[in-house]
Amino acid sequence: MKFHSTQFGLQEVDPESILTFPKGMPGFEGSTRYKLFHDDQEQQIVIHWLQSIDEPDVAFALVDPAVFGLNYEFVLSDEEEQLLKMESPDDIAVLLIAYKPQPDADSKANINANINGPVVLNTRARLGMQKVLVGLQADITLKSRKLAA
């Protein structure tokens, strides 16, 4: 299957590799089909791209929180487990949406991450959702050694 991405151009995608977000992402509820990409040239993959198949302009940069020493423990509701068709916690991957902050002369931040809204993927069933964590109060700035050089 072929689709066009505003950011990545024309892409060939195996339909079996598509991730489905049954409820979409908050603010992007109409976009339910996504493809997860990464740069094959990278020795250690840091950034993954979650590209909407439904909307060519929608793509999210995702990072593994473990790469930055973050460990997530949270409980999925029964409804969320059913939505993800979760059979085992081993099938679940948690990623964070990364973004570049608005330019600010006082900020030296390279990349920020949304720690209050991790993306939860069932890698076996190819299903996903964004979990909104209420009450978590922290700001995390991710800095790349590669960009600092």
CSV table of C-alpha atoms in Angstrom, one decimal:
chain,number,residue,atom,x,y,z
A,1,MET,CA,0.0,0.0,0.0
A,2,LYS,CA,1.3,3.5,-0.8
A,3,PHE,CA,0.5,6.7,0.9
A,4,HIS,CA,1.9,10.3,0.8
A,5,SER,CA,3.3,11.9,3.9
A,6,THR,CA,3.9,15.7,3.9
A,7,GLN,CA,7.1,15.1,5.9
A,8,PHE,CA,8.4,11.9,4.4
A,9,GLY,CA,7.0,11.9,0.8
A,10,LEU,CA,5.6,8.9,-0.9
A,11,GLN,CA,5.9,5.8,1.3
A,12,GLU,CA,5.3,2.1,0.7
A,13,VAL,CA,3.7,0.4,3.7
A,14,ASP,CA,2.8,-3.2,4.4
A,15,PRO,CA,-0.8,-3.1,5.5
A,16,GLU,CA,0.0,-5.7,8.2
A,17,SER,CA,2.4,-3.1,9.9
A,18,ILE,CA,-0.2,-0.4,10.3
A,19,LEU,CA,-1.0,0.5,13.9
A,20,THR,CA,-4.7,1.3,14.7
A,21,PHE,CA,-5.7,3.8,17.3
A,22,PRO,CA,-9.4,3.0,17.7
A,23,LYS,CA,-10.1,6.4,19.3
A,24,GLY,CA,-7.5,8.3,17.5
A,25,MET,CA,-5.1,10.6,19.4
A,26,PRO,CA,-6.5,13.5,21.5
A,27,GLY,CA,-7.1,16.3,19.0
A,28,PHE,CA,-6.7,14.0,16.1
A,29,GLU,CA,-9.7,11.6,16.7
A,30,GLY,CA,-10.3,11.2,12.9
A,31,SER,CA,-6.9,9.8,12.3
A,32,THR,CA,-6.9,6.2,13.4
A,33,ARG,CA,-4.3,4.5,11.2
A,34,TYR,CA,-0.6,5.1,11.7
A,35,LYS,CA,2.8,3.8,10.6
A,36,LEU,CA,5.8,3.8,12.9
A,37,PHE,CA,9.1,4.8,11.2
A,38,HIS,CA,12.6,5.3,12.3
A,39,ASP,CA,15.9,6.2,10.6
A,40,ASP,CA,17.6,3.0,9.5
A,41,GLN,CA,20.9,4.9,9.4
A,42,GLU,CA,20.9,5.5,13.1
A,43,GLN,CA,23.0,3.1,15.2
A,44,GLN,CA,20.9,3.7,18.3
A,45,ILE,CA,17.4,4.6,17.4
A,46,VAL,CA,16.3,7.5,19.6
A,47,ILE,CA,13.4,9.1,17.5
A,48,HIS,CA,10.6,7.1,16.0
A,49,TRP,CA,8.0,8.8,13.8
A,50,LEU,CA,4.3,8.0,14.2
A,51,GLN,CA,2.9,9.0,10.8
A,52,SER,CA,-0.8,9.2,10.2
A,53,ILE,CA,-2.0,7.2,7.2
A,54,ASP,CA,-5.3,9.1,7.2
A,55,GLU,CA,-3.9,12.7,7.4
A,56,PRO,CA,-0.6,13.3,5.5
A,57,ASP,CA,0.2,16.4,7.6
A,58,VAL,CA,0.0,14.5,11.0
A,59,ALA,CA,3.2,13.0,12.4
A,60,PHE,CA,4.5,12.7,15.9
A,61,ALA,CA,8.1,12.3,17.0
A,62,LEU,CA,8.2,9.5,19.7
A,63,VAL,CA,11.0,8.6,22.1
A,64,ASP,CA,11.5,5.7,24.4
A,65,PRO,CA,11.5,7.0,28.0
A,66,ALA,CA,14.0,4.4,29.1
A,67,VAL,CA,16.7,6.0,26.8
A,68,PHE,CA,16.5,9.0,29.1
A,69,GLY,CA,16.3,7.1,32.4
A,70,LEU,CA,12.6,7.4,32.8
A,71,ASN,CA,10.5,4.5,34.0
A,72,TYR,CA,6.7,4.5,33.7
A,73,GLU,CA,4.4,2.6,36.0
A,74,PHE,CA,0.7,3.2,35.6
A,75,VAL,CA,-2.5,1.1,35.6
A,76,LEU,CA,-4.6,0.7,32.5
A,77,SER,CA,-8.3,0.7,33.2
A,78,ASP,CA,-10.4,-2.4,32.1
A,79,GLU,CA,-11.7,-0.3,29.2
A,80,GLU,CA,-8.1,0.6,28.1
A,81,GLU,CA,-7.0,-3.0,28.4
A,82,GLN,CA,-9.9,-4.1,26.2
A,83,LEU,CA,-9.2,-1.3,23.7
A,84,LEU,CA,-5.6,-2.5,23.4
A,85,LYS,CA,-6.7,-6.2,23.5
A,86,MET,CA,-4.0,-6.6,26.1
A,87,GLU,CA,-3.2,-10.2,27.0
A,88,SER,CA,0.3,-9.6,28.5
A,89,PRO,CA,2.2,-6.6,29.8
A,90,ASP,CA,5.1,-7.9,27.6
A,91,ASP,CA,3.1,-6.9,24.5
A,92,ILE,CA,3.0,-3.2,25.6
A,93,ALA,CA,5.4,-0.5,24.6
A,94,VAL,CA,5.3,3.0,26.1
A,95,LEU,CA,6.7,6.0,24.1
A,96,LEU,CA,6.6,9.7,24.7
A,97,ILE,CA,5.7,12.4,22.2
A,98,ALA,CA,8.7,14.7,21.7
A,99,TYR,CA,8.6,18.2,20.4
A,100,LYS,CA,10.8,21.2,19.9
A,101,PRO,CA,9.8,24.1,22.1
A,102,GLN,CA,9.1,27.5,20.7
A,103,PRO,CA,12.3,29.5,20.2
A,104,ASP,CA,13.2,31.3,23.4
A,105,ALA,CA,16.3,33.2,24.0
A,106,ASP,CA,16.5,32.1,27.6
A,107,SER,CA,16.0,28.4,26.8
A,108,LYS,CA,18.8,25.9,25.9
A,109,ALA,CA,16.3,23.0,25.5
A,110,ASN,CA,16.8,20.8,22.5
A,111,ILE,CA,13.7,18.6,22.8
A,112,ASN,CA,10.9,18.4,25.3
A,113,ALA,CA,8.7,15.4,25.9
A,114,ASN,CA,5.0,15.1,26.9
A,115,ILE,CA,5.4,12.9,30.0
A,116,ASN,CA,1.7,13.4,30.9
A,117,GLY,CA,0.5,11.7,27.8
A,118,PRO,CA,2.5,8.6,27.0
A,119,VAL,CA,1.6,6.6,23.8
A,120,VAL,CA,0.8,3.0,24.7
A,121,LEU,CA,1.2,0.4,22.0
A,122,ASN,CA,0.2,-3.2,22.0
A,123,THR,CA,3.0,-4.4,19.6
A,124,ARG,CA,1.4,-7.8,19.1
A,125,ALA,CA,-2.2,-6.6,18.3
A,126,ARG,CA,-0.9,-3.4,16.5
A,127,LEU,CA,-3.2,-1.3,18.6
A,128,GLY,CA,-2.5,2.0,20.3
A,129,MET,CA,-3.8,4.9,22.4
A,130,GLN,CA,-2.5,7.9,24.2
A,131,LYS,CA,-2.9,7.6,28.0
A,132,VAL,CA,-3.6,10.9,29.7
A,133,LEU,CA,-2.0,10.8,33.2
A,134,VAL,CA,-3.7,13.2,35.6
A,135,GLY,CA,-1.8,14.7,38.5
A,136,LEU,CA,1.7,14.1,37.2
A,137,GLN,CA,3.6,17.3,37.6
A,138,ALA,CA,7.0,17.5,36.0
A,139,ASP,CA,8.8,19.0,33.1
A,140,ILE,CA,11.4,16.9,31.3
A,141,THR,CA,13.9,18.4,28.8
A,142,LEU,CA,15.7,15.9,26.7
A,143,LYS,CA,19.1,17.0,25.4
A,144,SER,CA,21.0,15.3,22.6
A,145,ARG,CA,24.8,15.0,22.7
A,146,LYS,CA,24.7,14.8,18.9
A,147,LEU,CA,23.0,18.2,18.6
A,148,ALA,CA,25.2,19.8,21.3
A,149,ALA,CA,28.4,19.1,19.3
